[in-house]
Each structure stands twice: as structure tokens, then as C-alpha cells.
């Protein structure tokens, strides 16, 4: 196991009816900005619960944050924050709303063009405090310091991370997820699954705690993901999916182990260029990365196949084939095709996608840094 420091400051408030806790969690004298997306929270009753819980507090609202939140939209929210002297941000929604609000928090006092926080890795030294209400278990953003922002005008999708934008609290009420359409249920389960794989499927470092946690979370998603599609109002199923997605990317399973993230980096270019949902890109890229990197990932692929899928083949190459096939079949069972052509993206896009990876300096991806642009091209060819 490698050395590490672990700290996760987000207070998790989990369970049915917990939105009312906002009354206690949001500081009494705060000037609050409630941010949200395209309106799902107004249809499923979450908005009303938030409004009730904020009674007596000073609050404003900013709606219309898109999936893959647009930089351009978020900069409008920054103006509102400055005008109304907002000092607390309360995103209510999925990963896009929470990620977008993290950028708002960082941009308010940023000296310069906030896009450079992502594009040039520029540091910021303060951020407004954030508390959140999560309605889509997927990204883990509710208790991590990461954010992914899209600039619509240039079709770029870039990430930043900072301890300053960890939410102070996250309310996770599984009943808020009952209204998710099947596509978003699938996306959430696949995204969480791939977050675990990015931290688990590398090479063994004898990190037994992290490995067993990761395997337990993967098995939970394999069991509960398809059930969430079939039984959308089963509370226990939703609760297990929601907690698994948070645990997948709150830092715990990633400490002390090598991490990959090639699938995510290649996937971001696919979303930026072709508009695929984040998890759709992962469904396409992960099986191809597993295949392309099978020699380097051999030990962990065998462990994954045996422990997570219960595979018994004595020939390890056959076992790896079966593990990759099982992963692919799981994504397809959730409803996500696992090839580029399944989303109408042809091979002719591959050189442009590779050019974008080069433009974004993503020249040495993966836990060994060996996924060069040429290797990314081969991976995309395998995914075609
Ligand atoms: O906008 P509204 O109307 O709210 O509708 C949303 C949106 O259309 C809808 N939705 C959310 N909760 C719902 C609901 N519909 C019905 N009932 C509910 N309870 O779902 C749609 C998708 O929402 P979005 O927030 O975009 O999805 P998700 O949570 O999957 O977030 C995706 C974004 O997160 C980034 C992705 O790149 C993408 O931009 N990621 C962030 C990460 C992080 N911060 O750590 C890591 C991830 O790897 C990922 O990259
Ligand atoms: Zn993801």
C-alpha cells in the first residue's frame, strides 16, 4: 500500500425525509443561492421540500444549469451572486448542478478568467461554502472536491479539483431518485461502477482494505442496478445504489492505490464532441481499455473476474476474456450500448477525438502513463 492522507469533510445526511434538515444545516444568517437544473426538482416535489425547509431564511434561486454544465451559464450565476451578496450556495440536483455550483463558488473571487481554473490549472485561494441536496446517484460530487465543466462555445469539457469546494454537507434522500428516467438510472449505476474500476483495476499493491471495499461496491451495483430499473420505487434498492455511488468516489477506495482514469479522460472528449451522456462514453471506452491494457492489468483483471463475477476458468486469458464480456453485458443490461456505433458515432471521428486529447495535453494516460495518443486511437478503434 502506498502512503496517503485521507480526509473527507462532507457531512452526509442520509435517508427519507432528510431534506427538512436544511433548516439546521444552512447557517441561520446566510444569504443563500439555491441552484438547480432544467426543472426535474419542480416536478418531483424536491423543490417544494427545499422551499419549506428554508422558510425564514434569505434565499435566491438560479435554475437552468444544463447536463454537462455550461461555463457560459455558470458565469451568469456568478453575476447574480455578486449582485445579491450571496454567501452560501445550495445546489439541488444531479452531478451537473453540483459541479457547476462548485465552479460558481470558486469563480466569485477569482482574479482573472475563471475558465483558466480548468484550462490552465490556475489555483484559486477561496471559494464560497456549498451544501447540497443530491437527486441523482452517480458522480460522487456530493462528497468530493471535483468538478467537470463544459464550454459550449469551444466544445471543450475540462475538470478541476480543490479541497475548497468539498460540500460542507450533502443530503441524500433515496426517495428523490424515484423519478429518475431509466436512462439516468443506468447512467448513474454505470458511472459509479466505472469510478470504482478507475481506482481498482490497475495493478496489485496489496491494499486489501481498498480492494475488498471496491469489490463489495462493484457487487452491490451489479445486484442493485438492474433492480433499480425493474423496481423504481424500492427504497432499499435505491438506498443501496445511492450510498454505493457516494462511496465510489469520496476518496476512500482511492487512497494508497494507483489510479487509472484513462476511460474518463477519453470519455470527456466524446461527450464534448458528440454529446453522449457521460456514462454512455464510459460504457464504450472501459471495455476497450480493459482489452487494450489486459497485459498490464493482468493481475487485477484475474482478481476482478474471480472475486466480483465468480469466474472459475483455470486459463487466466480465458478468464480475462470472460470478465471483459461480463462487464460489457452488465452495461448493456443496464441499457447502455458498449460501442461507438451503438450511439451513431463512426470511425471517422477517431482522429478528431485523438487531436482533442493532444490539445488538452492528455498524452500519457493510465496508471502507468503509457496510454499515448496512439494508444488512445487504438482504444477508440477497439470501441468502434
Ligand atoms: O436538469 P434537471 O431537470 O434536474 O434533470 C436532470 C438531467 O436532465 C435529470 N435528473 C436529475 N435528478 C433527477 C432527474 N430527473 C428526474 N428525477 C431526478 N431525481 O437527469 C439529467 C442528468 O443530470 P446530470 O446532473 O447531468 O447527471 P449526472 O449526475 O450523471 O452528472 C453528470 C455530470 O457530472 C460529471 C460528468 O462529466 C457530467 O458533466 N462528473 C462529475 C464528477 C465529479 N464531480 O466527481 C465525476 C464524474 O466522473 C463525472 O465526470
Ligand atoms: Zn464519471
CSV table of C-alpha atoms and ligand atoms in Angstrom, one decimal:
chain,number,residue,atom,x,y,z
A,1,UNK,CA,0.0,0.0,0.0
A,2,UNK,CA,1.3,3.5,-0.8
A,3,UNK,CA,1.4,6.3,1.7
A,4,UNK,CA,-1.6,8.6,1.9
A,5,UNK,CA,-3.5,11.3,3.8
A,6,UNK,CA,-7.3,10.8,4.0
A,7,UNK,CA,-9.8,13.4,4.9
A,8,UNK,CA,-13.4,13.8,3.8
A,9,UNK,CA,-15.0,16.8,5.4
A,10,UNK,CA,-18.5,16.4,3.9
A,11,UNK,CA,-21.3,15.6,6.5
A,12,UNK,CA,-23.6,13.1,4.9
A,13,UNK,CA,-27.3,13.3,6.0
A,14,UNK,CA,-28.9,10.2,4.6
A,15,UNK,CA,-32.4,8.9,4.4
A,16,UNK,CA,-36.1,9.5,3.6
A,17,UNK,CA,-37.4,12.9,4.8
A,18,UNK,CA,-34.0,14.4,5.5
A,19,UNK,CA,-34.3,17.5,3.3
A,20,UNK,CA,-36.0,19.2,6.2
A,21,UNK,CA,-32.6,19.1,7.9
A,22,UNK,CA,-31.7,22.1,5.7
A,23,UNK,CA,-33.3,24.2,8.4
A,24,UNK,CA,-30.5,23.2,10.7
A,25,UNK,CA,-27.7,22.7,8.3
A,26,UNK,CA,-27.8,26.1,6.4
A,27,UNK,CA,-26.3,28.8,8.5
A,28,UNK,CA,-29.1,31.0,10.0
A,29,UNK,CA,-27.9,34.3,8.7
A,30,UNK,CA,-26.7,33.2,5.3
A,31,UNK,CA,-27.7,34.7,2.0
A,32,UNK,CA,-28.3,31.5,0.1
A,33,UNK,CA,-28.4,30.8,-3.6
A,34,UNK,CA,-30.4,27.7,-4.5
A,35,UNK,CA,-29.1,26.4,-7.9
A,36,UNK,CA,-30.8,23.7,-9.9
A,37,UNK,CA,-31.1,22.2,-13.4
A,38,UNK,CA,-33.8,22.1,-16.0
A,39,UNK,CA,-36.8,21.6,-13.7
A,40,UNK,CA,-36.9,18.0,-12.6
A,41,UNK,CA,-36.9,19.2,-8.9
A,42,UNK,CA,-40.1,21.1,-9.6
A,43,UNK,CA,-41.9,18.0,-10.9
A,44,UNK,CA,-40.9,15.5,-8.2
A,45,UNK,CA,-41.6,17.7,-5.2
A,46,UNK,CA,-37.9,18.2,-4.1
A,47,UNK,CA,-38.1,22.0,-4.8
A,48,UNK,CA,-41.1,22.3,-2.5
A,49,UNK,CA,-39.4,20.4,0.3
A,50,UNK,CA,-36.4,22.7,-0.1
A,51,UNK,CA,-38.5,25.8,-0.1
A,52,UNK,CA,-40.3,24.7,3.1
A,53,UNK,CA,-37.0,23.8,4.8
A,54,UNK,CA,-35.6,27.3,4.0
A,55,UNK,CA,-38.5,29.1,5.5
A,56,UNK,CA,-37.4,32.2,7.3
A,57,UNK,CA,-34.0,32.3,5.6
A,58,UNK,CA,-32.9,34.7,3.0
A,59,UNK,CA,-32.5,32.9,-0.3
A,60,UNK,CA,-32.5,33.4,-4.1
A,61,UNK,CA,-32.6,30.9,-6.9
A,62,UNK,CA,-30.8,30.2,-10.2
A,63,UNK,CA,-32.2,27.5,-12.4
A,64,UNK,CA,-31.3,26.2,-15.9
A,65,UNK,CA,-27.9,24.6,-15.3
A,66,UNK,CA,-27.6,22.1,-18.1
A,67,UNK,CA,-26.4,18.5,-18.0
A,68,UNK,CA,-22.7,18.8,-18.6
A,69,UNK,CA,-22.9,22.3,-17.1
A,70,UNK,CA,-22.1,25.1,-19.4
A,71,UNK,CA,-19.4,27.6,-18.3
A,72,UNK,CA,-21.4,30.4,-20.1
A,73,UNK,CA,-24.5,29.7,-17.9
A,74,UNK,CA,-22.4,29.5,-14.7
A,75,UNK,CA,-20.9,32.9,-15.3
A,76,UNK,CA,-24.4,34.4,-15.2
A,77,UNK,CA,-24.9,32.8,-11.8
A,78,UNK,CA,-21.6,34.4,-10.7
A,79,UNK,CA,-23.0,37.8,-11.6
A,80,UNK,CA,-26.1,37.1,-9.5
A,81,UNK,CA,-24.0,36.0,-6.6
A,82,UNK,CA,-22.1,39.3,-6.7
A,83,UNK,CA,-25.2,41.4,-7.1
A,84,UNK,CA,-27.1,39.8,-4.2
A,85,UNK,CA,-24.0,39.4,-2.0
A,86,UNK,CA,-24.7,35.6,-1.7
A,87,UNK,CA,-22.5,33.9,0.9
A,88,UNK,CA,-23.8,30.3,0.8
A,89,UNK,CA,-24.5,28.0,-2.3
A,90,UNK,CA,-27.1,25.3,-2.2
A,91,UNK,CA,-27.2,23.1,-5.4
A,92,UNK,CA,-30.2,20.8,-5.6
A,93,UNK,CA,-30.0,18.2,-8.3
A,94,UNK,CA,-27.6,15.8,-10.1
A,95,UNK,CA,-23.8,16.0,-10.7
A,96,UNK,CA,-24.1,18.8,-13.2
A,97,UNK,CA,-25.8,21.2,-10.9
A,98,UNK,CA,-23.4,20.4,-8.0
A,99,UNK,CA,-20.3,20.5,-10.3
A,100,UNK,CA,-21.5,23.8,-11.8
A,101,UNK,CA,-22.0,25.3,-8.4
A,102,UNK,CA,-18.5,24.3,-7.4
A,103,UNK,CA,-17.2,26.5,-10.2
A,104,UNK,CA,-19.5,29.3,-9.2
A,105,UNK,CA,-18.1,29.1,-5.7
A,106,UNK,CA,-14.5,29.2,-7.0
A,107,UNK,CA,-15.1,31.9,-9.6
A,108,UNK,CA,-16.7,34.6,-7.4
A,109,UNK,CA,-13.4,35.9,-6.0
A,110,UNK,CA,-11.2,34.6,-8.8
A,111,UNK,CA,-8.9,37.3,-10.3
A,112,UNK,CA,-8.9,36.6,-14.0
A,113,UNK,CA,-10.9,34.5,-16.4
A,114,UNK,CA,-12.3,31.5,-14.4
A,115,UNK,CA,-12.0,29.2,-17.4
A,116,UNK,CA,-8.3,29.2,-16.7
A,117,UNK,CA,-9.0,27.3,-13.5
A,118,UNK,CA,-9.7,24.3,-15.8
A,119,UNK,CA,-7.8,25.2,-18.9
A,120,UNK,CA,-4.5,26.4,-17.3
A,121,UNK,CA,-4.8,24.7,-13.9
A,122,UNK,CA,-4.8,28.1,-12.2
A,123,UNK,CA,-5.1,28.0,-8.4
A,124,UNK,CA,-7.8,29.8,-6.5
A,125,UNK,CA,-7.5,30.6,-2.9
A,126,UNK,CA,-11.1,30.9,-1.7
A,127,UNK,CA,-14.5,29.6,-2.5
A,128,UNK,CA,-18.0,30.2,-1.2
A,129,UNK,CA,-19.3,27.4,1.1
A,130,UNK,CA,-21.5,24.8,-0.5
A,131,UNK,CA,-24.1,22.4,0.9
A,132,UNK,CA,-26.0,20.2,-1.5
A,133,UNK,CA,-29.2,18.1,-2.0
A,134,UNK,CA,-28.4,15.2,-4.4
A,135,UNK,CA,-31.1,13.7,-6.6
A,136,UNK,CA,-29.0,11.5,-9.0
A,137,UNK,CA,-26.6,9.0,-7.5
A,138,UNK,CA,-23.7,8.8,-10.0
A,139,UNK,CA,-20.8,11.2,-9.8
A,140,UNK,CA,-19.8,11.2,-6.2
A,141,UNK,CA,-19.5,15.0,-6.5
A,142,UNK,CA,-21.7,15.4,-3.4
A,143,UNK,CA,-18.7,14.5,-1.2
A,144,UNK,CA,-15.6,15.2,-3.3
A,145,UNK,CA,-13.7,18.2,-4.4
A,146,UNK,CA,-14.0,17.6,-8.2
A,147,UNK,CA,-16.0,19.4,-10.9
A,148,UNK,CA,-16.3,18.9,-14.7
A,149,UNK,CA,-17.3,21.9,-16.8
A,150,UNK,CA,-18.2,22.2,-20.5
A,151,UNK,CA,-17.5,25.3,-22.5
A,152,UNK,CA,-20.2,25.2,-25.2
A,153,UNK,CA,-18.7,27.8,-27.5
A,154,UNK,CA,-15.5,25.7,-28.0
A,155,UNK,CA,-16.9,22.2,-27.3
A,156,UNK,CA,-14.4,21.6,-24.5
A,157,UNK,CA,-15.0,19.6,-21.3
A,158,UNK,CA,-12.4,20.0,-18.6
A,159,UNK,CA,-12.1,19.2,-14.9
A,160,UNK,CA,-10.7,20.9,-11.8
A,161,UNK,CA,-10.4,19.8,-8.2
A,162,UNK,CA,-9.8,21.5,-4.9
A,163,UNK,CA,-10.3,20.8,-1.2
A,164,UNK,CA,-12.0,24.2,-1.1
A,165,UNK,CA,-15.1,23.0,-3.0
A,166,UNK,CA,-16.0,19.9,-1.0
A,167,UNK,CA,-19.6,20.4,0.0
A,168,UNK,CA,-19.9,21.1,3.8
A,169,UNK,CA,-22.9,18.8,3.8
A,170,UNK,CA,-24.8,16.5,1.4
A,171,UNK,CA,-28.4,15.4,1.9
A,172,UNK,CA,-29.1,12.0,0.3
A,173,UNK,CA,-32.8,11.1,0.3
A,174,UNK,CA,-33.2,7.9,-1.8
A,175,UNK,CA,-36.9,8.7,-2.5
A,176,UNK,CA,-35.8,11.8,-4.5
A,177,UNK,CA,-34.4,9.3,-7.1
A,178,UNK,CA,-37.7,7.5,-7.7
A,179,UNK,CA,-38.5,10.0,-10.5
A,180,UNK,CA,-35.3,9.3,-12.5
A,181,UNK,CA,-35.9,8.1,-16.0
A,182,UNK,CA,-34.4,4.7,-16.9
A,183,UNK,CA,-31.6,6.3,-18.9
A,184,UNK,CA,-30.4,8.3,-15.8
A,185,UNK,CA,-30.7,5.3,-13.6
A,186,UNK,CA,-28.4,3.4,-16.0
A,187,UNK,CA,-26.0,6.3,-16.3
A,188,UNK,CA,-25.7,6.6,-12.5
A,189,UNK,CA,-25.0,3.0,-12.0
A,190,UNK,CA,-22.5,2.8,-14.8
A,191,UNK,CA,-20.7,6.0,-13.8
A,192,UNK,CA,-20.3,4.8,-10.2
A,193,UNK,CA,-19.2,1.4,-11.4
A,194,UNK,CA,-16.5,2.9,-13.6
A,195,UNK,CA,-15.3,5.2,-10.8
A,196,UNK,CA,-14.6,2.1,-8.8
A,197,UNK,CA,-12.9,0.5,-11.7
A,198,UNK,CA,-10.6,3.5,-12.3
A,199,UNK,CA,-9.3,3.1,-8.8
A,200,UNK,CA,-9.3,-0.7,-8.6
A,201,UNK,CA,-8.4,-2.1,-12.0
A,202,UNK,CA,-4.7,-1.1,-12.1
A,203,UNK,CA,-2.0,-3.3,-10.5
A,204,UNK,CA,-1.9,-5.0,-7.1
A,205,UNK,CA,-0.2,-3.1,-4.3
A,206,UNK,CA,-1.5,-5.4,-1.5
A,207,UNK,CA,-4.2,-2.8,-0.5
A,208,UNK,CA,-6.6,-5.4,0.9
A,209,UNK,CA,-9.0,-2.9,2.5
A,210,UNK,CA,-9.3,-0.8,-0.6
A,211,UNK,CA,-9.7,-3.9,-2.8
A,212,UNK,CA,-12.3,-5.5,-0.7
A,213,UNK,CA,-14.3,-2.3,-0.4
A,214,UNK,CA,-14.1,-1.8,-4.1
A,215,UNK,CA,-15.2,-5.4,-4.8
A,216,UNK,CA,-18.1,-5.0,-2.4
A,217,UNK,CA,-19.3,-1.8,-4.1
A,218,UNK,CA,-19.0,-3.3,-7.6
A,219,UNK,CA,-21.0,-6.3,-6.5
A,220,UNK,CA,-23.7,-4.1,-4.9
A,221,UNK,CA,-24.1,-2.2,-8.2
A,222,UNK,CA,-24.2,-5.4,-10.2
A,223,UNK,CA,-27.0,-6.7,-7.9
A,224,UNK,CA,-29.0,-3.5,-7.3
A,225,UNK,CA,-28.5,-1.7,-10.7
A,226,UNK,CA,-30.8,-3.9,-12.7
A,227,UNK,CA,-33.3,-4.0,-9.8
A,228,UNK,CA,-33.5,-0.2,-9.7
A,229,UNK,CA,-34.6,-0.4,-13.3
A,230,UNK,CA,-37.3,-3.0,-12.6
A,231,UNK,CA,-38.4,-1.7,-9.2
A,232,UNK,CA,-38.0,2.0,-9.3
A,233,UNK,CA,-39.7,2.7,-6.0
A,234,UNK,CA,-38.0,0.0,-4.0
A,235,UNK,CA,-36.5,2.1,-1.2
A,236,UNK,CA,-33.8,-0.3,-0.1
A,237,UNK,CA,-32.6,-0.8,-3.7
A,238,UNK,CA,-32.4,3.0,-4.2
A,239,UNK,CA,-30.7,3.5,-0.9
A,240,UNK,CA,-28.0,0.9,-1.7
A,241,UNK,CA,-27.4,2.4,-5.1
A,242,UNK,CA,-27.2,5.9,-3.7
A,243,UNK,CA,-24.7,5.0,-0.9
A,244,UNK,CA,-22.6,2.9,-3.3
A,245,UNK,CA,-22.3,5.8,-5.7
A,246,UNK,CA,-21.2,8.2,-3.0
A,247,UNK,CA,-18.7,5.7,-1.6
A,248,UNK,CA,-17.3,5.0,-5.1
A,249,UNK,CA,-15.8,8.5,-5.3
A,250,UNK,CA,-15.5,10.0,-1.9
A,251,UNK,CA,-11.8,9.2,-1.8
A,252,UNK,CA,-11.9,6.2,0.5
A,253,UNK,CA,-11.2,3.4,-2.0
A,254,UNK,CA,-8.7,5.5,-3.9
A,255,UNK,CA,-6.2,6.2,-1.1
A,256,UNK,CA,-2.9,4.3,-1.2
A,257,UNK,CA,-3.5,2.7,-4.6
A,258,UNK,CA,-2.6,3.6,-8.2
A,259,UNK,CA,-5.4,5.1,-10.2
A,260,UNK,CA,-6.2,4.9,-13.9
A,261,UNK,CA,-8.8,7.5,-15.2
A,262,UNK,CA,-8.0,6.9,-18.9
A,263,UNK,CA,-11.6,5.9,-19.6
A,264,UNK,CA,-12.8,9.2,-18.1
A,265,UNK,CA,-10.4,11.4,-20.0
A,266,UNK,CA,-11.2,9.7,-23.4
A,267,UNK,CA,-14.9,9.8,-22.5
A,268,UNK,CA,-14.9,13.5,-21.8
A,269,UNK,CA,-13.8,14.2,-25.4
A,270,UNK,CA,-16.6,12.0,-26.6
A,271,UNK,CA,-19.2,14.0,-24.7
A,272,UNK,CA,-17.7,17.3,-25.7
A,273,UNK,CA,-17.6,16.4,-29.4
A,274,UNK,CA,-20.7,14.1,-29.8
A,275,UNK,CA,-22.9,14.9,-26.9
A,276,UNK,CA,-23.0,11.4,-25.5
A,277,UNK,CA,-24.1,11.3,-21.8
A,278,UNK,CA,-21.0,10.9,-19.5
A,279,UNK,CA,-21.8,7.3,-18.6
A,280,UNK,CA,-22.6,6.3,-22.2
A,281,UNK,CA,-19.0,7.3,-23.0
A,282,UNK,CA,-17.7,5.2,-20.1
A,283,UNK,CA,-19.8,2.1,-21.3
A,284,UNK,CA,-18.0,2.4,-24.7
A,285,UNK,CA,-14.4,3.2,-23.5
A,286,UNK,CA,-14.0,1.0,-20.4
A,287,UNK,CA,-14.3,-2.4,-22.1
A,288,UNK,CA,-11.9,-1.3,-24.8
A,289,UNK,CA,-9.4,0.0,-22.2
A,290,UNK,CA,-9.6,-3.4,-20.4
A,291,UNK,CA,-8.9,-5.2,-23.6
A,292,UNK,CA,-6.1,-2.9,-24.7
A,293,UNK,CA,-4.4,-2.8,-21.3
A,294,UNK,CA,-5.0,-6.5,-20.5
A,295,UNK,CA,-1.3,-7.4,-20.2
A,296,UNK,CA,-0.5,-4.5,-17.8
A,297,UNK,CA,-3.8,-5.1,-15.8
A,298,UNK,CA,-3.4,-8.9,-15.8
A,299,UNK,CA,-3.2,-9.5,-12.1
A,300,UNK,CA,-6.2,-7.2,-11.2
A,301,UNK,CA,-8.3,-8.5,-14.1
A,302,UNK,CA,-7.9,-12.0,-12.8
A,303,UNK,CA,-8.8,-10.9,-9.3
A,304,UNK,CA,-11.8,-8.9,-10.6
A,305,UNK,CA,-13.1,-11.9,-12.6
A,306,UNK,CA,-12.7,-14.3,-9.8
A,307,UNK,CA,-14.0,-12.2,-6.9
A,308,UNK,CA,-16.6,-9.9,-8.5
A,309,UNK,CA,-18.0,-12.2,-11.2
A,310,UNK,CA,-17.2,-15.6,-9.5
A,311,UNK,CA,-15.5,-16.8,-12.7
A,312,UNK,CA,-13.8,-20.2,-12.4
A,313,UNK,CA,-11.7,-20.6,-15.6
A,314,UNK,CA,-8.3,-22.0,-14.9
A,315,UNK,CA,-6.8,-20.5,-18.0
A,316,UNK,CA,-6.2,-16.9,-17.0
A,317,UNK,CA,-6.5,-15.4,-20.5
A,318,UNK,CA,-9.9,-17.1,-20.9
A,319,UNK,CA,-10.9,-15.8,-17.5
A,320,UNK,CA,-10.0,-12.3,-18.5
A,321,UNK,CA,-12.0,-12.6,-21.8
A,322,UNK,CA,-15.0,-13.7,-19.7
A,323,UNK,CA,-14.5,-10.8,-17.2
A,324,UNK,CA,-14.5,-8.2,-20.0
A,325,UNK,CA,-17.5,-9.9,-21.6
A,326,UNK,CA,-19.4,-9.8,-18.3
A,327,UNK,CA,-18.6,-6.1,-17.8
A,328,UNK,CA,-19.9,-5.3,-21.3
A,329,UNK,CA,-23.0,-7.4,-20.8
A,330,UNK,CA,-23.7,-5.6,-17.5
A,331,UNK,CA,-23.6,-2.2,-19.1
A,332,UNK,CA,-25.9,-3.5,-21.9
A,333,UNK,CA,-28.3,-5.0,-19.4
A,334,UNK,CA,-28.5,-1.5,-17.8
A,335,UNK,CA,-29.4,-0.2,-21.2
A,336,UNK,CA,-26.2,1.3,-22.4
A,337,UNK,CA,-24.7,0.2,-25.7
A,338,UNK,CA,-20.9,-0.5,-25.5
A,339,UNK,CA,-19.7,0.5,-28.9
A,340,UNK,CA,-19.3,3.9,-30.7
A,341,UNK,CA,-21.6,2.7,-33.5
A,342,UNK,CA,-24.3,2.0,-30.9
A,343,UNK,CA,-24.5,5.8,-30.5
A,344,UNK,CA,-24.2,6.6,-34.1
A,345,UNK,CA,-20.5,7.7,-33.9
A,346,UNK,CA,-18.4,6.5,-36.9
A,347,UNK,CA,-14.7,5.6,-37.1
A,348,UNK,CA,-14.1,8.9,-39.0
A,349,UNK,CA,-14.4,10.7,-35.6
A,350,UNK,CA,-11.5,8.9,-34.1
A,351,UNK,CA,-8.7,11.1,-35.4
A,352,UNK,CA,-10.5,14.3,-34.3
A,353,UNK,CA,-11.0,12.8,-30.8
A,354,UNK,CA,-7.3,12.0,-30.6
A,355,UNK,CA,-6.5,15.5,-31.7
A,356,UNK,CA,-8.6,16.9,-28.8
A,357,UNK,CA,-6.7,14.6,-26.3
A,358,UNK,CA,-3.5,16.1,-27.7
A,359,UNK,CA,-4.8,19.6,-27.4
A,360,UNK,CA,-5.7,19.0,-23.8
A,361,UNK,CA,-2.2,17.6,-23.1
A,362,UNK,CA,-3.6,14.1,-22.3
A,363,UNK,CA,-0.6,12.4,-23.7
A,364,UNK,CA,0.3,9.8,-21.1
A,365,UNK,CA,-2.9,8.4,-19.6
A,366,UNK,CA,-3.5,5.5,-17.3
A,367,UNK,CA,-1.8,4.2,-14.1
A,368,UNK,CA,1.5,3.7,-15.9
A,369,UNK,CA,1.2,6.8,-18.1
A,370,UNK,CA,1.6,4.6,-21.2
A,371,UNK,CA,-1.6,5.5,-23.0
A,372,UNK,CA,-0.2,7.8,-25.6
A,373,UNK,CA,-2.4,9.4,-28.3
A,374,UNK,CA,-1.6,6.4,-30.5
A,375,UNK,CA,-2.8,4.0,-27.8
A,376,UNK,CA,-5.9,6.2,-27.3
A,377,UNK,CA,-6.5,5.8,-31.0
A,378,UNK,CA,-6.2,2.0,-30.7
A,379,UNK,CA,-8.6,2.0,-27.8
A,380,UNK,CA,-11.2,4.0,-29.8
A,381,UNK,CA,-10.7,1.6,-32.7
A,382,UNK,CA,-11.4,-1.3,-30.4
A,383,UNK,CA,-14.5,0.6,-29.2
A,384,UNK,CA,-15.8,1.3,-32.7
B,1,LIG,O1,-31.7,19.3,-15.1
B,1,LIG,P1,-32.8,18.5,-14.4
B,1,LIG,O2,-34.1,19.0,-14.9
B,1,LIG,O3,-32.6,18.5,-13.0
B,1,LIG,O4,-32.7,17.0,-15.0
B,1,LIG,C1,-31.6,16.2,-14.8
B,1,LIG,C2,-30.8,16.0,-16.1
B,1,LIG,O5,-31.6,16.1,-17.2
B,1,LIG,C3,-32.1,14.8,-14.6
B,1,LIG,N1,-32.3,14.5,-13.1
B,1,LIG,C4,-31.5,14.6,-12.1
B,1,LIG,N2,-32.1,14.2,-10.9
B,1,LIG,C5,-33.4,13.7,-11.3
B,1,LIG,C6,-33.5,13.9,-12.7
B,1,LIG,N3,-34.6,13.6,-13.4
B,1,LIG,C7,-35.6,13.1,-12.7
B,1,LIG,N4,-35.6,12.8,-11.3
B,1,LIG,C8,-34.4,13.2,-10.6
B,1,LIG,N5,-34.4,12.9,-9.3
B,1,LIG,O6,-31.0,13.9,-15.0
B,1,LIG,C9,-30.4,14.5,-16.1
B,1,LIG,C10,-28.9,14.4,-15.9
B,1,LIG,O7,-28.4,15.1,-14.8
B,1,LIG,P2,-26.8,15.3,-14.6
B,1,LIG,O8,-26.7,16.1,-13.3
B,1,LIG,O9,-26.2,15.9,-15.8
B,1,LIG,O10,-26.3,13.9,-14.4
B,1,LIG,P3,-25.1,13.3,-13.5
B,1,LIG,O11,-25.4,13.3,-12.1
B,1,LIG,O12,-24.8,12.0,-14.1
B,1,LIG,O13,-23.9,14.3,-13.8
B,1,LIG,C11,-23.1,14.3,-14.9
B,1,LIG,C12,-22.0,15.3,-14.9
B,1,LIG,O14,-21.1,15.1,-13.8
B,1,LIG,C13,-19.8,15.0,-14.4
B,1,LIG,C14,-20.0,14.5,-15.8
B,1,LIG,O15,-18.9,14.7,-16.6
B,1,LIG,C15,-21.2,15.3,-16.2
B,1,LIG,O16,-20.8,16.6,-16.6
B,1,LIG,N6,-18.9,14.2,-13.5
B,1,LIG,C16,-18.5,14.7,-12.3
B,1,LIG,C17,-17.7,14.0,-11.4
B,1,LIG,C18,-17.3,14.6,-10.1
B,1,LIG,N7,-17.6,15.9,-9.9
B,1,LIG,O17,-16.6,14.0,-9.3
B,1,LIG,C19,-17.1,12.7,-11.8
B,1,LIG,C20,-17.8,12.1,-12.9
B,1,LIG,O18,-16.9,11.2,-13.5
B,1,LIG,C21,-18.3,13.0,-14.0
B,1,LIG,O19,-17.3,13.3,-14.9
B,2,LIG,ZN1,-17.7,9.5,-14.0
